[in-house]
PDB file of C-alpha atoms in Angstrom:
ATOM      1  CA  UNK A 368      -3.661   9.376  12.180  1.00 50.00           C
ATOM      2  CA  UNK A 369      -7.028   7.985  13.259  1.00 54.00           C
ATOM      3  CA  UNK A 370      -9.510  10.496  14.660  1.00 62.00           C
ATOM      4  CA  UNK A 371     -12.663   9.974  16.679  1.00 74.00           C
ATOM      5  CA  UNK A 372     -15.408   8.721  14.365  1.00 83.00           C
ATOM      6  CA  UNK A 373     -18.318  11.027  15.216  1.00 88.00           C
ATOM      7  CA  UNK A 374     -16.070  14.105  14.982  1.00 88.00           C
ATOM      8  CA  UNK A 375     -15.003  12.975  11.504  1.00 90.00           C
ATOM      9  CA  UNK A 376     -18.582  12.475  10.404  1.00 95.00           C
ATOM     10  CA  UNK A 377     -19.685  15.887  11.645  1.00 96.00           C
ATOM     11  CA  UNK A 378     -16.641  17.684  10.213  1.00 96.00           C
ATOM     12  CA  UNK A 379     -17.254  16.151   6.786  1.00 97.00           C
ATOM     13  CA  UNK A 380     -20.787  17.522   6.653  1.00 98.00           C
ATOM     14  CA  UNK A 381     -19.767  20.912   8.035  1.00 98.00           C
ATOM     15  CA  UNK A 382     -17.086  21.165   5.334  1.00 97.00           C
ATOM     16  CA  UNK A 383     -19.481  20.169   2.566  1.00 98.00           C
ATOM     17  CA  UNK A 384     -22.165  22.529   3.851  1.00 97.00           C
ATOM     18  CA  UNK A 385     -19.849  25.522   3.560  1.00 97.00           C
ATOM     19  CA  UNK A 386     -17.547  24.558   0.667  1.00 97.00           C
ATOM     20  CA  UNK A 387     -19.365  22.256  -1.790  1.00 98.00           C
ATOM     21  CA  UNK A 388     -21.359  23.971  -4.510  1.00 96.00           C
ATOM     22  CA  UNK A 389     -23.388  20.819  -4.999  1.00 97.00           C
ATOM     23  CA  UNK A 390     -24.533  20.798  -1.385  1.00 98.00           C
ATOM     24  CA  UNK A 391     -28.274  20.842  -0.731  1.00 97.00           C
ATOM     25  CA  UNK A 392     -29.755  20.767   2.807  1.00 97.00           C
ATOM     26  CA  UNK A 393     -31.710  17.815   4.108  1.00 97.00           C
ATOM     27  CA  UNK A 394     -29.049  15.363   5.387  1.00 97.00           C
ATOM     28  CA  UNK A 395     -29.906  13.139   8.325  1.00 96.00           C
ATOM     29  CA  UNK A 396     -27.626  10.912  10.385  1.00 96.00           C
ATOM     30  CA  UNK A 397     -27.700   7.359   9.191  1.00 95.00           C
ATOM     31  CA  UNK A 398     -25.685   4.157   9.208  1.00 93.00           C
ATOM     32  CA  UNK A 399     -24.359   2.670   5.975  1.00 95.00           C
ATOM     33  CA  UNK A 400     -23.948   5.338   4.694  1.00 98.00           C
ATOM     34  CA  UNK A 401     -23.252   7.780   7.517  1.00 97.00           C
ATOM     35  CA  UNK A 402     -25.352  10.605   6.033  1.00 98.00           C
ATOM     36  CA  UNK A 403     -28.431  10.420   3.870  1.00 98.00           C
ATOM     37  CA  UNK A 404     -30.338  13.107   1.988  1.00 98.00           C
ATOM     38  CA  UNK A 405     -33.618  11.326   1.133  1.00 97.00           C
ATOM     39  CA  UNK A 406     -35.042  14.146  -0.988  1.00 97.00           C
ATOM     40  CA  UNK A 407     -31.911  14.502  -3.130  1.00 97.00           C
ATOM     41  CA  UNK A 408     -31.157  10.747  -2.986  1.00 98.00           C
ATOM     42  CA  UNK A 409     -27.557  11.311  -1.914  1.00 98.00           C
ATOM     43  CA  UNK A 410     -25.685   9.081   0.507  1.00 98.00           C
ATOM     44  CA  UNK A 411     -22.317  10.015   1.984  1.00 98.00           C
ATOM     45  CA  UNK A 412     -20.071   7.576   3.823  1.00 98.00           C
ATOM     46  CA  UNK A 413     -17.222   9.025   5.889  1.00 96.00           C
ATOM     47  CA  UNK A 414     -13.946   7.187   6.374  1.00 92.00           C
ATOM     48  CA  UNK A 415     -10.213   7.585   6.823  1.00 86.00           C
ATOM     49  CA  UNK A 416      -7.421   6.414   4.550  1.00 82.00           C
ATOM     50  CA  UNK A 417      -6.179   3.972   7.119  1.00 72.00           C
ATOM     51  CA  UNK A 418      -4.538   0.643   6.646  1.00 66.00           C
ATOM     52  CA  UNK A 419      -3.871  -0.497  10.213  1.00 61.00           C
ATOM     53  CA  UNK A 420      -0.328  -1.698  10.751  1.00 58.00           C
ATOM     54  CA  UNK A 421      -1.694  -4.911  12.196  1.00 54.00           C
ATOM     55  CA  UNK A 422      -4.920  -6.498  13.350  1.00 56.00           C
ATOM     56  CA  UNK A 423      -4.402  -5.345  16.924  1.00 71.00           C
ATOM     57  CA  UNK A 424      -4.352  -1.706  15.772  1.00 74.00           C
ATOM     58  CA  UNK A 425      -7.653  -2.245  13.981  1.00 68.00           C
ATOM     59  CA  UNK A 426      -9.245  -3.898  17.003  1.00 78.00           C
ATOM     60  CA  UNK A 427      -8.009  -1.162  19.328  1.00 82.00           C
ATOM     61  CA  UNK A 428      -9.422   1.592  17.103  1.00 74.00           C
ATOM     62  CA  UNK A 429     -12.761  -0.168  16.781  1.00 76.00           C
ATOM     63  CA  UNK A 430     -13.107  -0.612  20.521  1.00 86.00           C
ATOM     64  CA  UNK A 431     -11.684   2.527  22.099  1.00 87.00           C
ATOM     65  CA  UNK A 432     -11.593   5.503  19.707  1.00 80.00           C
ATOM     66  CA  UNK A 433     -13.817   8.241  21.168  1.00 80.00           C
ATOM     67  CA  UNK A 434     -14.055   6.571  24.585  1.00 86.00           C
ATOM     68  CA  UNK A 435     -13.181   8.217  27.916  1.00 88.00           C
ATOM     69  CA  UNK A 436      -9.625   7.763  29.140  1.00 91.00           C
ATOM     70  CA  UNK A 437     -10.780   6.101  32.350  1.00 92.00           C
ATOM     71  CA  UNK A 438     -12.684   3.456  30.381  1.00 93.00           C
ATOM     72  CA  UNK A 439      -9.591   2.249  28.511  1.00 92.00           C
ATOM     73  CA  UNK A 440      -7.706  -0.543  30.319  1.00 91.00           C
ATOM     74  CA  UNK A 441      -4.216   0.338  31.536  1.00 91.00           C
ATOM     75  CA  UNK A 442      -2.654  -2.493  29.541  1.00 88.00           C
ATOM     76  CA  UNK A 443      -4.216  -1.190  26.338  1.00 84.00           C
ATOM     77  CA  UNK A 444      -2.857   2.296  27.032  1.00 88.00           C
ATOM     78  CA  UNK A 445       0.573   0.874  27.769  1.00 88.00           C
ATOM     79  CA  UNK A 446       0.707  -0.936  24.427  1.00 84.00           C
ATOM     80  CA  UNK A 447       0.108   2.324  22.531  1.00 84.00           C
ATOM     81  CA  UNK A 448       2.117   4.613  24.800  1.00 84.00           C
ATOM     82  CA  UNK A 449       3.285   7.656  22.841  1.00 83.00           C
ATOM     83  CA  UNK A 450       0.633   7.207  20.146  1.00 83.00           C
ATOM     84  CA  UNK A 451      -2.490   8.163  22.101  1.00 86.00           C
ATOM     85  CA  UNK A 452      -3.963  11.666  21.838  1.00 81.00           C
ATOM     86  CA  UNK A 453      -6.852  12.742  24.091  1.00 84.00           C
ATOM     87  CA  UNK A 454      -9.291  15.657  23.726  1.00 76.00           C
ATOM     88  CA  UNK A 455     -11.766  16.496  26.484  1.00 79.00           C
ATOM     89  CA  UNK A 456     -10.567  13.281  28.144  1.00 85.00           C
ATOM     90  CA  UNK A 457     -11.675  11.185  25.172  1.00 83.00           C
ATOM     91  CA  UNK A 458      -9.336   9.182  22.957  1.00 84.00           C
ATOM     92  CA  UNK A 459      -9.210  11.580  20.047  1.00 76.00           C
ATOM     93  CA  UNK A 460      -6.513  10.121  17.833  1.00 72.00           C
ATOM     94  CA  UNK A 461      -4.104   7.244  17.374  1.00 75.00           C
ATOM     95  CA  UNK A 462      -0.871   8.647  15.996  1.00 73.00           C
ATOM     96  CA  UNK A 463       0.861   6.867  13.076  1.00 68.00           C
ATOM     97  CA  UNK A 464       3.079   3.863  13.668  1.00 71.00           C
ATOM     98  CA  UNK A 465       6.666   4.742  12.802  1.00 69.00           C
ATOM     99  CA  UNK A 466       7.118   1.290  11.267  1.00 70.00           C
ATOM    100  CA  UNK A 467       4.424   1.929   8.660  1.00 65.00           C
ATOM    101  CA  UNK A 468       6.023   3.016   5.378  1.00 68.00           C
ATOM    102  CA  UNK A 469       2.968   2.657   3.119  1.00 74.00           C
ATOM    103  CA  UNK A 470       1.962   5.697   1.082  1.00 84.00           C
ATOM    104  CA  UNK A 471      -1.214   7.739   1.467  1.00 86.00           C
ATOM    105  CA  UNK A 472      -2.269   6.575  -2.017  1.00 92.00           C
ATOM    106  CA  UNK A 473      -2.025   2.921  -0.979  1.00 89.00           C
ATOM    107  CA  UNK A 474      -4.039   3.561   2.155  1.00 86.00           C
ATOM    108  CA  UNK A 475      -6.639   5.628   0.279  1.00 92.00           C
ATOM    109  CA  UNK A 476      -7.143   2.954  -2.366  1.00 94.00           C
ATOM    110  CA  UNK A 477      -7.357   0.224   0.269  1.00 90.00           C
ATOM    111  CA  UNK A 478     -10.066   2.069   2.198  1.00 92.00           C
ATOM    112  CA  UNK A 479     -11.938   2.934  -1.006  1.00 96.00           C
ATOM    113  CA  UNK A 480     -12.085  -0.741  -2.007  1.00 96.00           C
ATOM    114  CA  UNK A 481     -13.259  -1.827   1.456  1.00 93.00           C
ATOM    115  CA  UNK A 482     -16.052   0.755   1.387  1.00 96.00           C
ATOM    116  CA  UNK A 483     -16.958  -0.279  -2.162  1.00 98.00           C
ATOM    117  CA  UNK A 484     -17.520  -3.824  -0.898  1.00 97.00           C
ATOM    118  CA  UNK A 485     -19.873  -2.518   1.780  1.00 96.00           C
ATOM    119  CA  UNK A 486     -21.660  -0.255  -0.705  1.00 98.00           C
ATOM    120  CA  UNK A 487     -22.530  -3.369  -2.690  1.00 98.00           C
ATOM    121  CA  UNK A 488     -23.539  -5.433   0.338  1.00 96.00           C
ATOM    122  CA  UNK A 489     -25.404  -3.459   2.969  1.00 95.00           C
ATOM    123  CA  UNK A 490     -25.535   0.246   2.091  1.00 97.00           C
ATOM    124  CA  UNK A 491     -28.653   2.184   1.243  1.00 97.00           C
ATOM    125  CA  UNK A 492     -28.046   2.776  -2.466  1.00 97.00           C
ATOM    126  CA  UNK A 493     -28.853   6.263  -3.753  1.00 98.00           C
ATOM    127  CA  UNK A 494     -28.801   8.055  -7.077  1.00 98.00           C
ATOM    128  CA  UNK A 495     -25.549   9.628  -5.894  1.00 98.00           C
ATOM    129  CA  UNK A 496     -23.296   7.469  -3.717  1.00 98.00           C
ATOM    130  CA  UNK A 497     -20.389   9.384  -2.220  1.00 98.00           C
ATOM    131  CA  UNK A 498     -17.392   8.726  -0.005  1.00 98.00           C
ATOM    132  CA  UNK A 499     -15.739  11.433   2.103  1.00 98.00           C
ATOM    133  CA  UNK A 500     -12.190  10.177   2.632  1.00 96.00           C
ATOM    134  CA  UNK A 501      -9.615  11.732   4.948  1.00 92.00           C
ATOM    135  CA  UNK A 502      -6.305  11.222   3.137  1.00 89.00           C
ATOM    136  CA  UNK A 503      -3.806  11.769   5.928  1.00 73.00           C
ATOM    137  CA  UNK A 504      -0.345  12.951   4.832  1.00 69.00           C
ATOM    138  CA  UNK A 505      -1.642  13.626   1.325  1.00 79.00           C
ATOM    139  CA  UNK A 506       1.051  15.152  -0.891  1.00 70.00           C
ATOM    140  CA  UNK A 507      -1.374  17.806  -2.248  1.00 70.00           C
ATOM    141  CA  UNK A 508      -0.115  16.921  -5.730  1.00 83.00           C
ATOM    142  CA  UNK A 509      -2.814  16.971  -8.430  1.00 90.00           C
ATOM    143  CA  UNK A 510      -0.874  14.415 -10.439  1.00 92.00           C
ATOM    144  CA  UNK A 511      -1.034  11.963  -7.532  1.00 93.00           C
ATOM    145  CA  UNK A 512      -4.739  12.683  -7.077  1.00 95.00           C
ATOM    146  CA  UNK A 513      -5.374  11.932 -10.771  1.00 95.00           C
ATOM    147  CA  UNK A 514      -3.456   8.653 -10.547  1.00 95.00           C
ATOM    148  CA  UNK A 515      -5.402   7.664  -7.457  1.00 96.00           C
ATOM    149  CA  UNK A 516      -8.697   8.464  -9.181  1.00 97.00           C
ATOM    150  CA  UNK A 517      -7.665   6.316 -12.151  1.00 98.00           C
ATOM    151  CA  UNK A 518      -6.896   3.395  -9.813  1.00 98.00           C
ATOM    152  CA  UNK A 519     -10.197   3.847  -7.998  1.00 98.00           C
ATOM    153  CA  UNK A 520     -12.098   3.916 -11.294  1.00 98.00           C
ATOM    154  CA  UNK A 521     -10.392   0.703 -12.397  1.00 98.00           C
ATOM    155  CA  UNK A 522     -11.076  -0.886  -9.018  1.00 98.00           C
ATOM    156  CA  UNK A 523     -14.819  -0.324  -9.224  1.00 98.00           C
ATOM    157  CA  UNK A 524     -15.223  -0.928 -12.953  1.00 97.00           C
ATOM    158  CA  UNK A 525     -16.877  -4.322 -12.488  1.00 97.00           C
ATOM    159  CA  UNK A 526     -18.847  -3.403  -9.344  1.00 98.00           C
ATOM    160  CA  UNK A 527     -22.623  -3.523  -9.561  1.00 97.00           C
ATOM    161  CA  UNK A 528     -22.938  -0.294  -7.582  1.00 98.00           C
ATOM    162  CA  UNK A 529     -20.225   2.345  -7.879  1.00 98.00           C
ATOM    163  CA  UNK A 530     -19.234   5.457  -5.989  1.00 98.00           C
ATOM    164  CA  UNK A 531     -20.200   8.513  -8.005  1.00 98.00           C
ATOM    165  CA  UNK A 532     -18.196  10.979  -5.941  1.00 98.00           C
ATOM    166  CA  UNK A 533     -15.196  10.857  -3.635  1.00 98.00           C
ATOM    167  CA  UNK A 534     -14.384  13.877  -1.478  1.00 98.00           C
ATOM    168  CA  UNK A 535     -10.669  13.517  -0.832  1.00 97.00           C
ATOM    169  CA  UNK A 536      -9.725  15.623   2.201  1.00 94.00           C
ATOM    170  CA  UNK A 537      -6.048  16.509   1.815  1.00 91.00           C
ATOM    171  CA  UNK A 538      -5.746  19.020   4.642  1.00 78.00           C
ATOM    172  CA  UNK A 539      -5.225  22.193   2.562  1.00 88.00           C
ATOM    173  CA  UNK A 540      -7.797  21.264  -0.088  1.00 93.00           C
ATOM    174  CA  UNK A 541     -10.693  18.901  -0.546  1.00 95.00           C
ATOM    175  CA  UNK A 542     -10.686  17.341  -4.002  1.00 96.00           C
ATOM    176  CA  UNK A 543     -13.949  16.221  -5.572  1.00 98.00           C
ATOM    177  CA  UNK A 544     -13.411  13.135  -7.718  1.00 98.00           C
ATOM    178  CA  UNK A 545     -16.425  12.871 -10.024  1.00 98.00           C
ATOM    179  CA  UNK A 546     -16.484   9.400 -11.559  1.00 98.00           C
ATOM    180  CA  UNK A 547     -19.481  10.225 -13.716  1.00 97.00           C
ATOM    181  CA  UNK A 548     -17.720  13.011 -15.603  1.00 97.00           C
ATOM    182  CA  UNK A 549     -14.152  11.905 -14.959  1.00 97.00           C
ATOM    183  CA  UNK A 550     -13.328  15.376 -13.650  1.00 97.00           C
ATOM    184  CA  UNK A 551     -11.603  16.661 -10.535  1.00 97.00           C
ATOM    185  CA  UNK A 552     -12.583  19.870  -8.748  1.00 96.00           C
ATOM    186  CA  UNK A 553     -10.771  21.486  -5.848  1.00 95.00           C
ATOM    187  CA  UNK A 554     -12.281  23.118  -2.777  1.00 95.00           C
ATOM    188  CA  UNK A 555      -9.480  25.094  -1.079  1.00 92.00           C
ATOM    189  CA  UNK A 556      -9.545  24.954   2.705  1.00 89.00           C
ATOM    190  CA  UNK A 557      -6.991  27.433   4.000  1.00 87.00           C
ATOM    191  CA  UNK A 558      -5.878  27.837   7.583  1.00 89.00           C
ATOM    192  CA  UNK A 559      -8.641  30.271   8.528  1.00 93.00           C
ATOM    193  CA  UNK A 560     -11.320  28.213   6.795  1.00 93.00           C
ATOM    194  CA  UNK A 561     -10.157  25.042   8.562  1.00 91.00           C
ATOM    195  CA  UNK A 562     -10.181  26.819  11.902  1.00 92.00           C
ATOM    196  CA  UNK A 563     -13.784  27.900  11.302  1.00 96.00           C
ATOM    197  CA  UNK A 564     -14.828  24.387  10.230  1.00 95.00           C
ATOM    198  CA  UNK A 565     -13.129  22.863  13.272  1.00 91.00           C
ATOM    199  CA  UNK A 566     -14.829  25.340  15.608  1.00 94.00           C
ATOM    200  CA  UNK A 567     -18.245  24.568  14.134  1.00 95.00           C
ATOM    201  CA  UNK A 568     -17.568  20.839  14.367  1.00 94.00           C
ATOM    202  CA  UNK A 569     -16.348  20.966  17.961  1.00 90.00           C
ATOM    203  CA  UNK A 570     -19.366  23.041  18.982  1.00 92.00           C
ATOM    204  CA  UNK A 571     -21.687  20.318  17.688  1.00 94.00           C
ATOM    205  CA  UNK A 572     -19.581  17.344  18.830  1.00 88.00           C
ATOM    206  CA  UNK A 573     -19.092  18.630  22.368  1.00 84.00           C
ATOM    207  CA  UNK A 574     -22.750  19.455  23.003  1.00 86.00           C
ATOM    208  CA  UNK A 575     -24.597  17.171  25.396  1.00 82.00           C
ATOM    209  CA  UNK A 576     -26.774  15.754  22.618  1.00 85.00           C
ATOM    210  CA  UNK A 577     -24.879  16.276  19.315  1.00 85.00           C
ATOM    211  CA  UNK A 578     -27.689  14.847  17.196  1.00 87.00           C
ATOM    212  CA  UNK A 579     -29.960  17.713  18.325  1.00 83.00           C
ATOM    213  CA  UNK A 580     -27.555  20.134  16.654  1.00 83.00           C
ATOM    214  CA  UNK A 581     -27.341  18.414  13.280  1.00 92.00           C
ATOM    215  CA  UNK A 582     -28.494  21.022  10.784  1.00 91.00           C
ATOM    216  CA  UNK A 583     -27.350  19.668   7.452  1.00 96.00           C
TER     217      UNK A 583
END
């Protein structure tokens, strides 16, 4: 499921602010990566483990996710009838395509490799380069997480610049994949914790000028 981009970016930082022991304040909104802590030299890119079913899905998401319902052409809505989810009259999510049988691991690895390419082309490189990745439909199985980390490590072995950390958001837990140490840590995010994080995120996202409320 694809969610509105700015909401994702804010939620990631809210979650890290409250759950990550390695968090230090000082993050500012940025592009490539999405968040930058100049003093700590940490960059965090936020993405979703999506592998669009086809090119039209990708184009639709790029153009209309987060936009007001009235701004989306009727023909575009008709094509994705039954898959569109709106929040506060904005396109909030594109529900999964029932034809798509690819696993969450495949989608996570695909998105990781695409972001790795960008990290080596046009990102601000930091001492710590991190990726916050929403792994939709994650099995919450530590064995699967370890296998995915191994594939990611192999995928970036020859890269000039590598991701040091991946925060893998699996709904009930956020796993920290530390490629420097090879270790995996878990940040549990139970139902009550998620509700709190969502409330904090929505408060910021729905303000008239969200950037004025960034306190990370």
